[in-house]
Amino acid sequence: MDKTYDNATLIASLQEAKILLAYAAQHGDLVGENVIKTIVTSVTLHANAALSDADETAFWIAFNALTKASSPVTADSLESIDDSNVAGISKKSLARKTVILYQAFAILTLCLLLIAQIYWLFGTKLIEDVYSVRTEQTKPQMTDQAKQQSAQADVVVSQGADTESYKQSLQKQNQLTLELRSASLKSWCNWWLPYCDNKKALSKQAEDSEHENLANFLTSKLMIEVLQIYLLPLLYGALGSGVYILRTLASEIAACTYSRTLNIGFTIRFFLGTLAGMVIAWFVTPDTSGGLFKSLSPFALAFLAGYNVEILFSLMDRFLIAFTNKKS
């Protein structure tokens, strides 16, 4: 009789068999009575150091049948989702820790995204207002709005008002609007403006408020483009990948198929989704695309690419096939 009670592989397999057997007993008739008896007997014989070669052979056959019946659930996945409670002390499972980790990532990404989105939206609106007022001031001809205001002025003139003073009042209002928007724009870019020293770019004669406002306007436009092309798509991609990972975790835990090996794939997926959010803009733009992509904003495309990176890989494959499959 060959005693194999000191075999590490056998000991680990016996422990896994006990875990799978408990799962099979809780989920109906997954295995037959003979398999259950063989595994229980093997565990007892091994504990008593009386497991013979024939008994070990019977155990491996039964263990193989139990593994097939429980698939895709494994002992590792069951241990990963089990919140153990030993001596009244609860211990969080690996699955619960992973969920908490990616929940924190998703919440942090969402907060950063909201801050960046609000900051971008506020700056975009200010730049549009400043550009609109500057355009209005430099137009030689009257716009529809100015014509309407002029028509209202004519009515006032007929009642004894001065047309010239009314026009001057409009000019003052536009100038005041421009100054207020320019001041707000300077406050908007106040935290990063010192790194773009506009004073050095201006001549000594041009260091007045008008040229300073213009310099702030131009550098703010550059910052808006940086936010829109790089930072916001990255955050949307990260949020999309975080949502995908949490959704996948929920499915894997519900099916009892989550295991520690999946964490490697989740980490890679998170970084791939984050990068895909930015890279998708290099391949797809709503203005040049058709179908569903045409109706989506660049940020929606970034979120979609982060959630499903296969979209980006599919576009890259199409791009390569378009060149490699061309006939000479």
mmCIF file of N, CA, C and O in Angstrom, residues 95-162:
data_model
loop_
_atom_site.group_PDB
_atom_site.id
_atom_site.type_symbol
_atom_site.label_atom_id
_atom_site.label_comp_id
_atom_site.label_asym_id
_atom_site.label_seq_id
_atom_site.Cartn_x
_atom_site.Cartn_y
_atom_site.Cartn_z
ATOM 1 N N ALA A 95 -13.719 38.881 -4.160
ATOM 2 C CA ALA A 95 -14.693 39.477 -5.069
ATOM 3 C C ALA A 95 -15.231 40.789 -4.503
ATOM 4 O O ALA A 95 -15.357 41.789 -5.224
ATOM 5 N N ARG A 96 -15.534 40.805 -3.216
ATOM 6 C CA ARG A 96 -16.053 42.027 -2.593
ATOM 7 C C ARG A 96 -14.997 43.134 -2.600
ATOM 8 O O ARG A 96 -15.304 44.305 -2.852
ATOM 9 N N LYS A 97 -13.739 42.775 -2.348
ATOM 10 C CA LYS A 97 -12.659 43.766 -2.380
ATOM 11 C C LYS A 97 -12.486 44.339 -3.785
ATOM 12 O O LYS A 97 -12.249 45.541 -3.955
ATOM 13 N N THR A 98 -12.606 43.472 -4.783
ATOM 14 C CA THR A 98 -12.466 43.934 -6.172
ATOM 15 C C THR A 98 -13.598 44.871 -6.547
ATOM 16 O O THR A 98 -13.385 45.891 -7.217
ATOM 17 N N VAL A 99 -14.816 44.538 -6.127
ATOM 18 C CA VAL A 99 -15.962 45.404 -6.405
ATOM 19 C C VAL A 99 -15.774 46.774 -5.750
ATOM 20 O O VAL A 99 -16.017 47.813 -6.373
ATOM 21 N N ILE A 100 -15.322 46.779 -4.499
ATOM 22 C CA ILE A 100 -15.095 48.053 -3.793
ATOM 23 C C ILE A 100 -14.018 48.873 -4.513
ATOM 24 O O ILE A 100 -14.147 50.096 -4.662
ATOM 25 N N LEU A 101 -12.965 48.195 -4.979
ATOM 26 C CA LEU A 101 -11.877 48.885 -5.669
ATOM 27 C C LEU A 101 -12.371 49.573 -6.942
ATOM 28 O O LEU A 101 -12.117 50.764 -7.155
ATOM 29 N N TYR A 102 -13.099 48.829 -7.775
ATOM 30 C CA TYR A 102 -13.541 49.413 -9.041
ATOM 31 C C TYR A 102 -14.712 50.369 -8.851
ATOM 32 O O TYR A 102 -14.920 51.268 -9.671
ATOM 33 N N GLN A 103 -15.481 50.202 -7.786
ATOM 34 C CA GLN A 103 -16.479 51.216 -7.450
ATOM 35 C C GLN A 103 -15.797 52.544 -7.114
ATOM 36 O O GLN A 103 -16.252 53.615 -7.544
ATOM 37 N N ALA A 104 -14.712 52.459 -6.343
ATOM 38 C CA ALA A 104 -13.960 53.672 -6.002
ATOM 39 C C ALA A 104 -13.375 54.311 -7.252
ATOM 40 O O ALA A 104 -13.422 55.541 -7.425
ATOM 41 N N PHE A 105 -12.835 53.478 -8.172
ATOM 42 C CA PHE A 105 -12.305 54.002 -9.426
ATOM 43 C C PHE A 105 -13.401 54.704 -10.224
ATOM 44 O O PHE A 105 -13.181 55.800 -10.776
ATOM 45 N N ALA A 106 -14.568 54.073 -10.306
ATOM 46 C CA ALA A 106 -15.665 54.640 -11.092
ATOM 47 C C ALA A 106 -16.169 55.950 -10.484
ATOM 48 O O ALA A 106 -16.420 56.928 -11.199
ATOM 49 N N ILE A 107 -16.309 55.989 -9.158
ATOM 50 C CA ILE A 107 -16.783 57.206 -8.493
ATOM 51 C C ILE A 107 -15.766 58.334 -8.653
ATOM 52 O O ILE A 107 -16.128 59.483 -8.934
ATOM 53 N N LEU A 108 -14.477 58.008 -8.464
ATOM 54 C CA LEU A 108 -13.433 59.019 -8.633
ATOM 55 C C LEU A 108 -13.402 59.548 -10.061
ATOM 56 O O LEU A 108 -13.300 60.768 -10.287
ATOM 57 N N THR A 109 -13.505 58.642 -11.026
ATOM 58 C CA THR A 109 -13.521 59.062 -12.432
ATOM 59 C C THR A 109 -14.723 59.929 -12.736
ATOM 60 O O THR A 109 -14.630 60.942 -13.452
ATOM 61 N N LEU A 110 -15.882 59.561 -12.180
ATOM 62 C CA LEU A 110 -17.094 60.339 -12.409
ATOM 63 C C LEU A 110 -16.964 61.741 -11.817
ATOM 64 O O LEU A 110 -17.375 62.729 -12.452
ATOM 65 N N CYS A 111 -16.401 61.839 -10.625
ATOM 66 C CA CYS A 111 -16.219 63.164 -10.001
ATOM 67 C C CYS A 111 -15.268 64.024 -10.819
ATOM 68 O O CYS A 111 -15.545 65.208 -11.076
ATOM 69 N N LEU A 112 -14.143 63.443 -11.242
ATOM 70 C CA LEU A 112 -13.200 64.190 -12.073
ATOM 71 C C LEU A 112 -13.833 64.594 -13.391
ATOM 72 O O LEU A 112 -13.612 65.714 -13.893
ATOM 73 N N LEU A 113 -14.638 63.693 -13.950
ATOM 74 C CA LEU A 113 -15.294 63.990 -15.217
ATOM 75 C C LEU A 113 -16.287 65.128 -15.074
ATOM 76 O O LEU A 113 -16.351 66.025 -15.934
ATOM 77 N N LEU A 114 -17.069 65.116 -14.000
ATOM 78 C CA LEU A 114 -18.040 66.194 -13.782
ATOM 79 C C LEU A 114 -17.336 67.542 -13.608
ATOM 80 O O LEU A 114 -17.769 68.553 -14.161
ATOM 81 N N ILE A 115 -16.228 67.540 -12.857
ATOM 82 C CA ILE A 115 -15.485 68.787 -12.653
ATOM 83 C C ILE A 115 -14.923 69.299 -13.976
ATOM 84 O O ILE A 115 -15.063 70.484 -14.322
ATOM 85 N N ALA A 116 -14.286 68.383 -14.724
ATOM 86 C CA ALA A 116 -13.700 68.786 -16.007
ATOM 87 C C ALA A 116 -14.771 69.201 -17.012
ATOM 88 O O ALA A 116 -14.592 70.158 -17.774
ATOM 89 N N GLN A 117 -15.923 68.494 -17.004
ATOM 90 C CA GLN A 117 -16.998 68.814 -17.953
ATOM 91 C C GLN A 117 -17.602 70.185 -17.653
ATOM 92 O O GLN A 117 -17.837 70.987 -18.567
ATOM 93 N N ILE A 118 -17.845 70.455 -16.372
ATOM 94 C CA ILE A 118 -18.406 71.758 -15.995
ATOM 95 C C ILE A 118 -17.411 72.874 -16.298
ATOM 96 O O ILE A 118 -17.785 73.933 -16.813
ATOM 97 N N TYR A 119 -16.146 72.616 -15.991
ATOM 98 C CA TYR A 119 -15.103 73.610 -16.272
ATOM 99 C C TYR A 119 -15.020 73.879 -17.773
ATOM 100 O O TYR A 119 -14.924 75.037 -18.208
ATOM 101 N N TRP A 120 -15.038 72.818 -18.572
ATOM 102 C CA TRP A 120 -14.986 72.964 -20.036
ATOM 103 C C TRP A 120 -16.214 73.690 -20.571
ATOM 104 O O TRP A 120 -16.106 74.574 -21.432
ATOM 105 N N LEU A 121 -17.383 73.337 -20.064
ATOM 106 C CA LEU A 121 -18.627 73.956 -20.531
ATOM 107 C C LEU A 121 -18.664 75.444 -20.191
ATOM 108 O O LEU A 121 -19.065 76.275 -21.022
ATOM 109 N N PHE A 122 -18.226 75.795 -18.986
ATOM 110 C CA PHE A 122 -18.212 77.199 -18.570
ATOM 111 C C PHE A 122 -17.243 78.001 -19.445
ATOM 112 O O PHE A 122 -17.568 79.108 -19.907
ATOM 113 N N GLY A 123 -16.050 77.451 -19.676
ATOM 114 C CA GLY A 123 -15.078 78.141 -20.525
ATOM 115 C C GLY A 123 -15.543 78.263 -21.961
ATOM 116 O O GLY A 123 -15.343 79.306 -22.603
ATOM 117 N N THR A 124 -16.168 77.206 -22.482
ATOM 118 C CA THR A 124 -16.672 77.250 -23.856
ATOM 119 C C THR A 124 -17.726 78.338 -24.024
ATOM 120 O O THR A 124 -17.726 79.080 -25.020
ATOM 121 N N LYS A 125 -18.613 78.442 -23.056
ATOM 122 C CA LYS A 125 -19.661 79.454 -23.122
ATOM 123 C C LYS A 125 -19.068 80.855 -23.066
ATOM 124 O O LYS A 125 -19.495 81.762 -23.805
ATOM 125 N N LEU A 126 -18.078 81.079 -22.205
ATOM 126 C CA LEU A 126 -17.436 82.385 -22.109
ATOM 127 C C LEU A 126 -16.741 82.750 -23.418
ATOM 128 O O LEU A 126 -16.837 83.885 -23.896
ATOM 129 N N ILE A 127 -16.023 81.802 -24.009
ATOM 130 C CA ILE A 127 -15.325 82.063 -25.264
ATOM 131 C C ILE A 127 -16.312 82.382 -26.377
ATOM 132 O O ILE A 127 -16.093 83.286 -27.203
ATOM 133 N N GLU A 128 -17.429 81.665 -26.423
ATOM 134 C CA GLU A 128 -18.452 81.938 -27.434
ATOM 135 C C GLU A 128 -19.028 83.336 -27.264
ATOM 136 O O GLU A 128 -19.243 84.060 -28.248
ATOM 137 N N ASP A 129 -19.274 83.740 -26.019
ATOM 138 C CA ASP A 129 -19.823 85.075 -25.775
ATOM 139 C C ASP A 129 -18.834 86.162 -26.174
ATOM 140 O O ASP A 129 -19.198 87.162 -26.804
ATOM 141 N N VAL A 130 -17.559 85.985 -25.793
ATOM 142 C CA VAL A 130 -16.543 86.979 -26.148
ATOM 143 C C VAL A 130 -16.383 87.061 -27.658
ATOM 144 O O VAL A 130 -16.303 88.161 -28.237
ATOM 145 N N TYR A 131 -16.357 85.912 -28.309
ATOM 146 C CA TYR A 131 -16.214 85.898 -29.767
ATOM 147 C C TYR A 131 -17.419 86.556 -30.448
ATOM 148 O O TYR A 131 -17.273 87.298 -31.422
ATOM 149 N N SER A 132 -18.608 86.300 -29.906
ATOM 150 C CA SER A 132 -19.821 86.885 -30.481
ATOM 151 C C SER A 132 -19.815 88.410 -30.368
ATOM 152 O O SER A 132 -20.144 89.123 -31.324
ATOM 153 N N VAL A 133 -19.411 88.923 -29.199
ATOM 154 C CA VAL A 133 -19.383 90.378 -29.008
ATOM 155 C C VAL A 133 -18.311 91.012 -29.880
ATOM 156 O O VAL A 133 -18.525 92.069 -30.495
ATOM 157 N N ARG A 134 -17.126 90.379 -29.967
ATOM 158 C CA ARG A 134 -16.064 90.921 -30.806
ATOM 159 C C ARG A 134 -16.472 90.935 -32.281
ATOM 160 O O ARG A 134 -16.185 91.888 -33.005
ATOM 161 N N THR A 135 -17.139 89.885 -32.710
ATOM 162 C CA THR A 135 -17.603 89.835 -34.091
ATOM 163 C C THR A 135 -18.639 90.911 -34.359
ATOM 164 O O THR A 135 -18.638 91.548 -35.416
ATOM 165 N N GLU A 136 -19.501 91.116 -33.404
ATOM 166 C CA GLU A 136 -20.548 92.139 -33.549
ATOM 167 C C GLU A 136 -19.931 93.527 -33.668
ATOM 168 O O GLU A 136 -20.402 94.363 -34.437
ATOM 169 N N GLN A 137 -18.853 93.767 -32.922
ATOM 170 C CA GLN A 137 -18.221 95.081 -32.941
ATOM 171 C C GLN A 137 -17.463 95.339 -34.235
ATOM 172 O O GLN A 137 -17.355 96.485 -34.677
ATOM 173 N N THR A 138 -16.942 94.284 -34.851
ATOM 174 C CA THR A 138 -16.129 94.458 -36.054
ATOM 175 C C THR A 138 -16.918 94.353 -37.342
ATOM 176 O O THR A 138 -16.373 94.583 -38.413
ATOM 177 N N LYS A 139 -18.191 94.010 -37.291
ATOM 178 C CA LYS A 139 -19.012 93.897 -38.499
ATOM 179 C C LYS A 139 -19.311 95.279 -39.061
ATOM 180 O O LYS A 139 -19.815 96.147 -38.357
ATOM 181 N N PRO A 140 -19.056 95.496 -40.358
ATOM 182 C CA PRO A 140 -19.377 96.795 -40.939
ATOM 183 C C PRO A 140 -20.862 96.976 -41.187
ATOM 184 O O PRO A 140 -21.390 98.072 -41.139
ATOM 185 N N GLN A 141 -21.544 95.875 -41.455
ATOM 186 C CA GLN A 141 -22.966 95.969 -41.713
ATOM 187 C C GLN A 141 -23.753 95.543 -40.484
ATOM 188 O O GLN A 141 -23.233 94.884 -39.608
ATOM 189 N N MET A 142 -24.984 95.916 -40.471
ATOM 190 C CA MET A 142 -25.848 95.627 -39.331
ATOM 191 C C MET A 142 -26.393 94.219 -39.435
ATOM 192 O O MET A 142 -26.805 93.780 -40.508
ATOM 193 N N THR A 143 -26.407 93.514 -38.313
ATOM 194 C CA THR A 143 -27.001 92.185 -38.258
ATOM 195 C C THR A 143 -28.511 92.304 -38.092
ATOM 196 O O THR A 143 -29.053 93.396 -37.911
ATOM 197 N N ASP A 144 -29.177 91.169 -38.169
ATOM 198 C CA ASP A 144 -30.635 91.167 -38.007
ATOM 199 C C ASP A 144 -31.030 91.708 -36.640
ATOM 200 O O ASP A 144 -32.010 92.449 -36.511
ATOM 201 N N GLN A 145 -30.254 91.315 -35.634
ATOM 202 C CA GLN A 145 -30.569 91.791 -34.290
ATOM 203 C C GLN A 145 -30.372 93.301 -34.204
ATOM 204 O O GLN A 145 -31.179 94.019 -33.607
ATOM 205 N N ALA A 146 -29.281 93.789 -34.827
ATOM 206 C CA ALA A 146 -29.032 95.231 -34.796
ATOM 207 C C ALA A 146 -30.107 95.986 -35.561
ATOM 208 O O ALA A 146 -30.517 97.084 -35.177
ATOM 209 N N LYS A 147 -30.551 95.382 -36.690
ATOM 210 C CA LYS A 147 -31.619 96.026 -37.456
ATOM 211 C C LYS A 147 -32.903 96.122 -36.636
ATOM 212 O O LYS A 147 -33.619 97.122 -36.693
ATOM 213 N N GLN A 148 -33.186 95.046 -35.910
ATOM 214 C CA GLN A 148 -34.385 95.069 -35.078
ATOM 215 C C GLN A 148 -34.268 96.129 -33.982
ATOM 216 O O GLN A 148 -35.221 96.855 -33.700
ATOM 217 N N GLN A 149 -33.066 96.195 -33.397
ATOM 218 C CA GLN A 149 -32.856 97.211 -32.380
ATOM 219 C C GLN A 149 -32.917 98.616 -32.970
ATOM 220 O O GLN A 149 -33.420 99.549 -32.351
ATOM 221 N N SER A 150 -32.415 98.747 -34.228
ATOM 222 C CA SER A 150 -32.478 100.050 -34.884
ATOM 223 C C SER A 150 -33.904 100.449 -35.188
ATOM 224 O O SER A 150 -34.284 101.620 -35.081
ATOM 225 N N ALA A 151 -34.710 99.439 -35.579
ATOM 226 C CA ALA A 151 -36.115 99.726 -35.854
ATOM 227 C C ALA A 151 -36.816 100.195 -34.583
ATOM 228 O O ALA A 151 -37.643 101.113 -34.606
ATOM 229 N N GLN A 152 -36.459 99.532 -33.475
ATOM 230 C CA GLN A 152 -37.033 99.985 -32.218
ATOM 231 C C GLN A 152 -36.559 101.391 -31.870
ATOM 232 O O GLN A 152 -37.299 102.199 -31.321
ATOM 233 N N ALA A 153 -35.297 101.681 -32.261
ATOM 234 C CA ALA A 153 -34.773 103.020 -32.003
ATOM 235 C C ALA A 153 -35.519 104.073 -32.818
ATOM 236 O O ALA A 153 -35.761 105.182 -32.351
ATOM 237 N N ASP A 154 -35.897 103.725 -34.078
ATOM 238 C CA ASP A 154 -36.633 104.671 -34.910
ATOM 239 C C ASP A 154 -37.973 105.023 -34.287
ATOM 240 O O ASP A 154 -38.440 106.159 -34.366
ATOM 241 N N VAL A 155 -38.581 104.012 -33.659
ATOM 242 C CA VAL A 155 -39.850 104.281 -32.991
ATOM 243 C C VAL A 155 -39.640 105.245 -31.836
ATOM 244 O O VAL A 155 -40.427 106.161 -31.594
ATOM 245 N N VAL A 156 -38.522 105.016 -31.147
ATOM 246 C CA VAL A 156 -38.227 105.908 -30.032
ATOM 247 C C VAL A 156 -37.949 107.326 -30.525
ATOM 248 O O VAL A 156 -38.345 108.315 -29.917
ATOM 249 N N VAL A 157 -37.241 107.418 -31.689
ATOM 250 C CA VAL A 157 -36.943 108.735 -32.263
ATOM 251 C C VAL A 157 -38.222 109.485 -32.602
ATOM 252 O O VAL A 157 -38.348 110.696 -32.399
ATOM 253 N N SER A 158 -39.190 108.712 -33.139
ATOM 254 C CA SER A 158 -40.466 109.353 -33.487
ATOM 255 C C SER A 158 -41.173 109.892 -32.261
ATOM 256 O O SER A 158 -42.036 110.753 -32.368
ATOM 257 N N GLN A 159 -40.789 109.385 -31.121
ATOM 258 C CA GLN A 159 -41.387 109.870 -29.880
ATOM 259 C C GLN A 159 -40.505 110.921 -29.221
ATOM 260 O O GLN A 159 -40.709 111.306 -28.089
ATOM 261 N N GLY A 160 -39.420 111.314 -29.895
ATOM 262 C CA GLY A 160 -38.595 112.399 -29.394
ATOM 263 C C GLY A 160 -37.263 111.973 -28.854
ATOM 264 O O GLY A 160 -36.543 112.771 -28.270
ATOM 265 N N ALA A 161 -36.840 110.694 -29.031
ATOM 266 C CA ALA A 161 -35.560 110.214 -28.521
ATOM 267 C C ALA A 161 -34.459 110.494 -29.521
ATOM 268 O O ALA A 161 -34.708 110.700 -30.709
ATOM 269 N N ASP A 162 -33.229 110.450 -29.077
ATOM 270 C CA ASP A 162 -32.076 110.716 -29.925
ATOM 271 C C ASP A 162 -31.486 109.398 -30.420
ATOM 272 O O ASP A 162 -31.094 108.546 -29.619
#
